[in-house]
Amino acid sequence: MRSSALRDRLFGPAARERLEAIADVVSDDVLTEFDSHAARAVLRQTTALITGWGCPHLGAEVLDVAQELRLIAHAAGSVKGHVAEAAWDRGITVTTAAQANAIPVAEYTLAAILLSGKDAFEERAQFRLGRSLYRRAGSDATNGNYGTTVGIIGASRVGRLVLERLKAFDFRVLLADPTLGPDDAAALGADLVSLEELLAQSHVVSLHAPILPGTVGMIGAAELALMQDGATFINTARGVLVDHDALRTELRSRRLRAVLDVTDPEPLPDDDVLYELDNVVLTPHIAGSMGNELARMGDLAVAEVERLAAGRAPAYAIDRQTLAVMA
């Protein structure tokens, strides 16, 4: 991974003790490259390699050195940037902590849904301007979180966690996902509808679709035009799923509101209007794991090594099909 500092945030004393209890730790030093004699000496002895953000590329030439390697346990989300397909060709198990990373994203999304239902972001902006003179306008039937319709686009890893958390509230939940049937959606606590129906009926829309050729730009001018006046659009997935010019047009008109943790490009240029609009909550890709949440991903990676040592199947293995749809 990129540094010892990252290692220490991912793996506290308890996690290190768990590793030492079931494995010979070849080196306490973090490998930031695979080219040196010292790094290759470590690779030759390694059965399980734990990786993190900033890991050098694990291509065929590196895997040729790591002949004993059986597991690559990634203590982060996507492995697309650093694990070559040669790993699968050689029967190496590759796992990800994406499930652990999805938890704070779902928590962020839930918070955004609840606060959007209360018009909290809009009220904050108006209260800040008017201060002691500000008086709330009378609310209408769309304000609040009792019986509000929430639309979830995509029953992805994060989408499913959001759906699970929404069950604790009095929402009407809609789900658009072409891979599921009505019974599947019902089991997740939602009514399955088309994307068009979801956009037209929801007061809050949250995007959780994967990046595929068919999903890039899936939310454009036509889709945004279907949304109700005053509705909130939330994106914690990927910026490229949304036509940002179309989004800017709607947000400039103040017809819609948005909570955006991801954008296209990322970050936006300094002069982008999305920084200025008070009906936009723009955050710098913070929904995923940060601070003390990193340890959850480290714990998941350690658990995969424990499963290997016990002769058990991994819990979060990635196959080629999953790799193809990863960001």
Tab-separated table of C-alpha atoms in Angstrom:
chain	number	residue	atom	x	y	z
A	1	MET	CA	0.000	0.000	0.000
A	2	ARG	CA	1.061	3.617	-0.187
A	3	SER	CA	2.536	4.079	3.295
A	4	SER	CA	3.102	2.763	6.796
A	5	ALA	CA	0.778	5.501	8.040
A	6	LEU	CA	-2.081	3.988	6.028
A	7	ARG	CA	-1.226	0.516	7.361
A	8	ASP	CA	-1.426	1.766	10.930
A	9	ARG	CA	-4.847	3.313	10.320
A	10	LEU	CA	-6.158	0.115	8.754
A	11	PHE	CA	-4.654	-2.290	11.273
A	12	GLY	CA	-4.555	-1.423	14.947
A	13	PRO	CA	-2.877	-3.567	17.627
A	14	ALA	CA	-5.791	-5.994	17.870
A	15	ALA	CA	-5.834	-6.640	14.124
A	16	ARG	CA	-2.051	-7.146	14.072
A	17	GLU	CA	-2.345	-9.643	16.941
A	18	ARG	CA	-4.994	-11.581	15.003
A	19	LEU	CA	-2.640	-11.871	12.026
A	20	GLU	CA	0.308	-12.936	14.140
A	21	ALA	CA	-1.838	-15.601	15.812
A	22	ILE	CA	-2.554	-17.441	12.558
A	23	ALA	CA	0.308	-16.514	10.220
A	24	ASP	CA	4.011	-15.855	10.051
A	25	VAL	CA	4.247	-12.163	9.247
A	26	VAL	CA	7.037	-12.077	6.669
A	27	SER	CA	7.765	-8.372	7.047
A	28	ASP	CA	6.490	-5.502	9.191
A	29	ASP	CA	7.535	-3.058	6.480
A	30	VAL	CA	4.955	-1.890	3.974
A	31	LEU	CA	5.786	-2.696	0.359
A	32	THR	CA	5.383	0.435	-1.735
A	33	GLU	CA	7.076	-1.161	-4.759
A	34	PHE	CA	7.713	-4.668	-6.090
A	35	ASP	CA	10.912	-4.081	-8.047
A	36	SER	CA	13.634	-4.075	-5.398
A	37	HIS	CA	15.539	-7.161	-4.263
A	38	ALA	CA	14.127	-6.751	-0.742
A	39	ALA	CA	10.528	-6.527	-1.981
A	40	ARG	CA	10.919	-9.588	-4.167
A	41	ALA	CA	12.429	-11.537	-1.296
A	42	VAL	CA	9.252	-10.817	0.679
A	43	LEU	CA	7.009	-11.793	-2.241
A	44	ARG	CA	8.753	-15.156	-2.618
A	45	GLN	CA	7.732	-16.085	0.936
A	46	THR	CA	4.197	-14.701	0.833
A	47	THR	CA	1.083	-16.856	0.863
A	48	ALA	CA	-1.382	-14.053	1.663
A	49	LEU	CA	-0.782	-10.489	0.523
A	50	ILE	CA	-2.838	-7.705	2.084
A	51	THR	CA	-3.123	-4.666	-0.146
A	52	GLY	CA	-4.538	-1.177	0.244
A	53	TRP	CA	-4.804	2.173	-1.519
A	54	GLY	CA	-1.685	2.954	-3.522
A	55	CYS	CA	-0.657	-0.666	-4.042
A	56	PRO	CA	1.727	-1.110	-7.004
A	57	HIS	CA	0.430	-3.078	-9.971
A	58	LEU	CA	0.326	-6.832	-9.443
A	59	GLY	CA	1.004	-7.914	-12.993
A	60	ALA	CA	2.166	-11.245	-14.382
A	61	GLU	CA	5.854	-10.427	-13.835
A	62	VAL	CA	5.257	-9.750	-10.129
A	63	LEU	CA	3.116	-12.851	-9.741
A	64	ASP	CA	5.926	-14.880	-11.330
A	65	VAL	CA	8.021	-13.976	-8.281
A	66	ALA	CA	5.225	-14.719	-5.776
A	67	GLN	CA	4.937	-18.410	-6.584
A	68	GLU	CA	3.426	-19.292	-3.175
A	69	LEU	CA	0.754	-16.604	-3.308
A	70	ARG	CA	-2.756	-17.925	-2.706
A	71	LEU	CA	-4.648	-14.868	-1.508
A	72	ILE	CA	-4.715	-11.147	-2.260
A	73	ALA	CA	-6.895	-9.518	0.419
A	74	HIS	CA	-7.582	-5.913	-0.509
A	75	ALA	CA	-8.323	-3.702	2.498
A	76	ALA	CA	-10.245	-1.224	0.341
A	77	GLY	CA	-12.827	-1.338	-2.449
A	78	SER	CA	-11.972	-1.824	-6.108
A	79	VAL	CA	-8.984	-3.962	-7.102
A	80	LYS	CA	-9.254	-3.011	-10.770
A	81	GLY	CA	-6.336	-0.612	-10.653
A	82	HIS	CA	-3.738	-2.912	-9.147
A	83	VAL	CA	-4.616	-6.590	-9.699
A	84	ALA	CA	-4.102	-7.951	-13.214
A	85	GLU	CA	-6.293	-10.701	-14.648
A	86	ALA	CA	-3.224	-12.941	-14.451
A	87	ALA	CA	-4.110	-13.452	-10.781
A	88	TRP	CA	-7.328	-15.241	-11.738
A	89	ASP	CA	-5.506	-17.179	-14.460
A	90	ARG	CA	-3.244	-18.590	-11.743
A	91	GLY	CA	-6.042	-19.500	-9.362
A	92	ILE	CA	-5.169	-16.829	-6.788
A	93	THR	CA	-8.129	-15.804	-4.637
A	94	VAL	CA	-8.747	-12.051	-4.650
A	95	THR	CA	-10.990	-10.501	-2.022
A	96	THR	CA	-12.146	-6.971	-1.330
A	97	ALA	CA	-13.265	-4.953	1.674
A	98	ALA	CA	-15.851	-3.187	-0.484
A	99	GLN	CA	-18.626	-4.496	1.760
A	100	ALA	CA	-17.028	-2.781	4.745
A	101	ASN	CA	-16.509	0.387	2.715
A	102	ALA	CA	-20.156	0.314	1.644
A	103	ILE	CA	-21.375	0.710	5.223
A	104	PRO	CA	-20.372	4.376	5.715
A	105	VAL	CA	-21.608	5.176	2.196
A	106	ALA	CA	-25.016	3.761	3.136
A	107	GLU	CA	-24.936	5.702	6.405
A	108	TYR	CA	-24.117	8.950	4.584
A	109	THR	CA	-26.912	8.261	2.105
A	110	LEU	CA	-29.441	7.548	4.844
A	111	ALA	CA	-28.502	10.782	6.616
A	112	ALA	CA	-28.895	12.705	3.354
A	113	ILE	CA	-32.318	11.128	2.728
A	114	LEU	CA	-33.582	11.995	6.208
A	115	LEU	CA	-32.273	15.551	6.142
A	116	SER	CA	-33.620	16.071	2.620
A	117	GLY	CA	-37.043	14.940	3.761
A	118	LYS	CA	-36.992	17.675	6.405
A	119	ASP	CA	-35.768	20.237	3.842
A	120	ALA	CA	-32.870	20.732	6.266
A	121	PHE	CA	-30.349	21.864	3.648
A	122	GLU	CA	-32.698	24.442	2.157
A	123	GLU	CA	-33.789	25.662	5.581
A	124	ARG	CA	-30.159	26.002	6.667
A	125	ALA	CA	-29.362	28.175	3.655
A	126	GLN	CA	-32.384	30.415	4.230
A	127	PHE	CA	-31.833	30.600	8.000
A	128	ARG	CA	-28.224	31.588	7.444
A	129	LEU	CA	-29.323	34.475	5.223
A	130	GLY	CA	-32.257	35.695	7.301
A	131	ARG	CA	-30.868	34.859	10.741
A	132	SER	CA	-33.157	36.062	13.554
A	133	LEU	CA	-35.574	37.586	11.042
A	134	TYR	CA	-36.101	34.323	9.160
A	135	ARG	CA	-39.555	32.778	9.405
A	136	ARG	CA	-40.283	29.395	7.890
A	137	ALA	CA	-42.916	29.291	5.215
A	138	GLY	CA	-45.792	26.942	5.798
A	139	SER	CA	-44.819	23.372	4.924
A	140	ASP	CA	-46.706	21.294	2.380
A	141	ALA	CA	-47.485	17.597	2.189
A	142	THR	CA	-44.079	16.773	0.719
A	143	ASN	CA	-42.175	17.955	3.797
A	144	GLY	CA	-41.195	15.414	6.437
A	145	ASN	CA	-40.347	11.725	6.521
A	146	TYR	CA	-43.713	10.107	7.188
A	147	GLY	CA	-44.970	8.355	4.085
A	148	THR	CA	-42.440	10.122	1.859
A	149	THR	CA	-41.550	8.263	-1.334
A	150	VAL	CA	-37.863	7.445	-1.644
A	151	GLY	CA	-36.473	6.013	-4.870
A	152	ILE	CA	-33.352	3.841	-4.949
A	153	ILE	CA	-31.723	3.344	-8.346
A	154	GLY	CA	-29.719	0.112	-8.280
A	155	ALA	CA	-29.666	-2.749	-5.770
A	156	SER	CA	-25.887	-2.642	-5.648
A	157	ARG	CA	-23.812	-3.413	-2.571
A	158	VAL	CA	-24.478	0.082	-1.220
A	159	GLY	CA	-28.022	0.181	-2.577
A	160	ARG	CA	-28.960	-2.936	-0.632
A	161	LEU	CA	-27.506	-1.552	2.580
A	162	VAL	CA	-29.505	1.646	2.099
A	163	LEU	CA	-32.672	-0.370	1.478
A	164	GLU	CA	-32.036	-2.372	4.639
A	165	ARG	CA	-31.696	0.814	6.696
A	166	LEU	CA	-34.795	2.405	5.187
A	167	LYS	CA	-36.930	-0.398	6.643
A	168	ALA	CA	-36.713	1.279	10.055
A	169	PHE	CA	-38.606	4.336	8.764
A	170	ASP	CA	-42.075	5.111	7.466
A	171	PHE	CA	-41.102	5.609	3.855
A	172	ARG	CA	-42.658	4.308	0.695
A	173	VAL	CA	-39.610	2.847	-1.067
A	174	LEU	CA	-39.313	2.340	-4.817
A	175	LEU	CA	-36.506	0.420	-6.515
A	176	ALA	CA	-35.400	0.503	-10.144
A	177	ASP	CA	-33.057	-2.318	-11.101
A	178	PRO	CA	-33.379	-4.274	-14.367
A	179	THR	CA	-31.678	-7.341	-12.877
A	180	LEU	CA	-34.373	-7.974	-10.244
A	181	GLY	CA	-37.959	-9.178	-10.213
A	182	PRO	CA	-40.844	-7.901	-8.049
A	183	ASP	CA	-40.347	-10.594	-5.414
A	184	ASP	CA	-36.652	-9.741	-5.141
A	185	ALA	CA	-37.494	-6.086	-4.597
A	186	ALA	CA	-40.191	-6.934	-2.057
A	187	ALA	CA	-37.659	-8.937	-0.057
A	188	LEU	CA	-35.523	-5.792	0.035
A	189	GLY	CA	-38.471	-3.746	1.296
A	190	ALA	CA	-39.250	-1.958	-1.951
A	191	ASP	CA	-41.675	-1.891	-4.857
A	192	LEU	CA	-40.016	-2.601	-8.197
A	193	VAL	CA	-40.776	0.058	-10.806
A	194	SER	CA	-39.234	1.393	-13.977
A	195	LEU	CA	-36.629	4.134	-13.762
A	196	GLU	CA	-39.125	6.569	-15.256
A	197	GLU	CA	-41.784	5.737	-12.663
A	198	LEU	CA	-39.268	6.036	-9.851
A	199	LEU	CA	-38.100	9.470	-10.963
A	200	ALA	CA	-41.648	10.766	-11.399
A	201	GLN	CA	-42.966	9.486	-8.058
A	202	SER	CA	-40.070	10.015	-5.634
A	203	HIS	CA	-39.480	13.020	-3.423
A	204	VAL	CA	-35.906	11.832	-2.827
A	205	VAL	CA	-33.924	9.867	-5.444
A	206	SER	CA	-30.641	8.148	-4.551
A	207	LEU	CA	-28.350	6.710	-7.227
A	208	HIS	CA	-26.490	3.436	-6.601
A	209	ALA	CA	-25.968	1.944	-10.072
A	210	PRO	CA	-22.697	0.310	-11.159
A	211	ILE	CA	-20.515	1.702	-13.921
A	212	LEU	CA	-21.324	-0.171	-17.130
A	213	PRO	CA	-21.333	0.936	-20.756
A	214	GLY	CA	-25.100	1.278	-20.489
A	215	THR	CA	-25.136	3.239	-17.226
A	216	VAL	CA	-22.631	5.996	-18.011
A	217	GLY	CA	-24.738	9.143	-18.416
A	218	MET	CA	-27.898	7.245	-17.462
A	219	ILE	CA	-29.279	10.282	-15.630
A	220	GLY	CA	-29.599	13.045	-18.205
A	221	ALA	CA	-31.932	15.890	-19.103
A	222	ALA	CA	-34.886	13.626	-19.909
A	223	GLU	CA	-34.571	11.721	-16.649
A	224	LEU	CA	-34.125	14.817	-14.485
A	225	ALA	CA	-37.129	16.440	-16.167
A	226	LEU	CA	-39.300	13.633	-14.818
A	227	MET	CA	-38.489	14.486	-11.203
A	228	GLN	CA	-40.986	16.400	-9.082
A	229	ASP	CA	-40.482	20.082	-8.374
A	230	GLY	CA	-38.552	20.376	-5.109
A	231	ALA	CA	-37.278	16.774	-5.207
A	232	THR	CA	-33.751	15.922	-4.076
A	233	PHE	CA	-31.236	13.957	-6.137
A	234	ILE	CA	-28.464	12.168	-4.191
A	235	ASN	CA	-25.355	10.697	-5.803
A	236	THR	CA	-22.841	8.690	-3.770
A	237	ALA	CA	-22.097	6.276	-6.638
A	238	ARG	CA	-19.992	7.754	-9.459
A	239	GLY	CA	-20.135	11.109	-11.180
A	240	VAL	CA	-19.984	9.676	-14.710
A	241	LEU	CA	-23.439	8.172	-14.278
A	242	VAL	CA	-24.922	11.682	-14.477
A	243	ASP	CA	-24.939	14.288	-17.240
A	244	HIS	CA	-23.645	17.207	-15.200
A	245	ASP	CA	-24.608	19.862	-17.745
A	246	ALA	CA	-28.216	18.705	-17.507
A	247	LEU	CA	-27.944	18.599	-13.723
A	248	ARG	CA	-26.549	22.136	-13.590
A	249	THR	CA	-29.459	23.384	-15.707
A	250	GLU	CA	-32.036	21.935	-13.319
A	251	LEU	CA	-30.198	23.105	-10.227
A	252	ARG	CA	-29.675	26.638	-11.556
A	253	SER	CA	-33.433	26.866	-12.092
A	254	ARG	CA	-33.842	25.827	-8.434
A	255	ARG	CA	-36.470	23.275	-9.478
A	256	LEU	CA	-34.448	20.452	-7.910
A	257	ARG	CA	-32.041	20.007	-5.008
A	258	ALA	CA	-28.992	17.780	-4.899
A	259	VAL	CA	-26.592	16.105	-2.485
A	260	LEU	CA	-23.452	15.202	-4.423
A	261	ASP	CA	-20.513	13.357	-2.910
A	262	VAL	CA	-19.179	12.439	-6.360
A	263	THR	CA	-18.964	14.506	-9.533
A	264	ASP	CA	-17.621	14.384	-13.069
A	265	PRO	CA	-14.863	15.472	-13.164
A	266	GLU	CA	-13.675	15.038	-9.605
A	267	PRO	CA	-12.894	17.521	-8.246
A	268	LEU	CA	-14.865	20.050	-10.220
A	269	PRO	CA	-13.099	23.122	-11.657
A	270	ASP	CA	-12.859	26.000	-9.196
A	271	ASP	CA	-15.356	28.111	-11.140
A	272	ASP	CA	-18.084	25.447	-11.311
A	273	VAL	CA	-21.495	26.790	-10.353
A	274	LEU	CA	-22.217	23.705	-8.225
A	275	TYR	CA	-19.919	25.127	-5.548
A	276	GLU	CA	-22.094	28.232	-5.277
A	277	LEU	CA	-25.692	27.044	-5.436
A	278	ASP	CA	-27.401	26.926	-2.050
A	279	ASN	CA	-29.702	24.118	-3.208
A	280	VAL	CA	-26.651	21.879	-3.653
A	281	VAL	CA	-24.776	20.073	-0.890
A	282	LEU	CA	-21.373	19.239	-2.361
A	283	THR	CA	-18.930	17.082	-0.393
A	284	PRO	CA	-15.440	15.916	-1.468
A	285	HIS	CA	-16.003	12.150	-1.803
A	286	ILE	CA	-16.256	11.585	1.957
A	287	ALA	CA	-19.103	9.067	2.027
A	288	GLY	CA	-16.702	6.111	1.924
A	289	SER	CA	-14.453	5.034	4.774
A	290	MET	CA	-12.439	7.726	6.494
A	291	GLY	CA	-10.802	8.182	9.886
A	292	ASN	CA	-11.723	5.415	12.302
A	293	GLU	CA	-13.864	3.723	9.627
A	294	LEU	CA	-10.699	2.478	7.898
A	295	ALA	CA	-10.243	-0.091	10.660
A	296	ARG	CA	-13.446	-1.827	9.580
A	297	MET	CA	-11.869	-2.528	6.180
A	298	GLY	CA	-8.670	-3.734	7.831
A	299	ASP	CA	-10.644	-6.099	10.044
A	300	LEU	CA	-12.409	-7.557	7.009
A	301	ALA	CA	-9.083	-8.189	5.238
A	302	VAL	CA	-7.666	-9.883	8.340
A	303	ALA	CA	-10.764	-12.079	8.531
A	304	GLU	CA	-10.114	-13.272	4.975
A	305	VAL	CA	-6.581	-14.305	5.940
A	306	GLU	CA	-8.028	-16.125	8.953
A	307	ARG	CA	-10.407	-17.998	6.658
A	308	LEU	CA	-7.495	-19.025	4.435
A	309	ALA	CA	-5.536	-20.290	7.439
A	310	ALA	CA	-8.552	-22.299	8.625
A	311	GLY	CA	-9.151	-23.834	5.192
A	312	ARG	CA	-12.451	-22.016	4.790
A	313	ALA	CA	-13.856	-20.260	1.738
A	314	PRO	CA	-13.402	-16.491	1.518
A	315	ALA	CA	-16.410	-14.335	2.336
A	316	TYR	CA	-15.858	-11.585	-0.237
A	317	ALA	CA	-14.049	-13.112	-3.202
A	318	ILE	CA	-14.090	-11.288	-6.533
A	319	ASP	CA	-14.632	-13.198	-9.760
A	320	ARG	CA	-13.993	-11.972	-13.291
A	321	GLN	CA	-17.627	-10.940	-13.740
A	322	THR	CA	-17.505	-8.748	-10.636
A	323	LEU	CA	-14.172	-7.301	-11.715
A	324	ALA	CA	-15.694	-6.187	-15.017
A	325	VAL	CA	-18.292	-3.954	-13.315
A	326	MET	CA	-16.032	-2.516	-10.632
A	327	ALA	CA	-15.227	1.183	-10.741
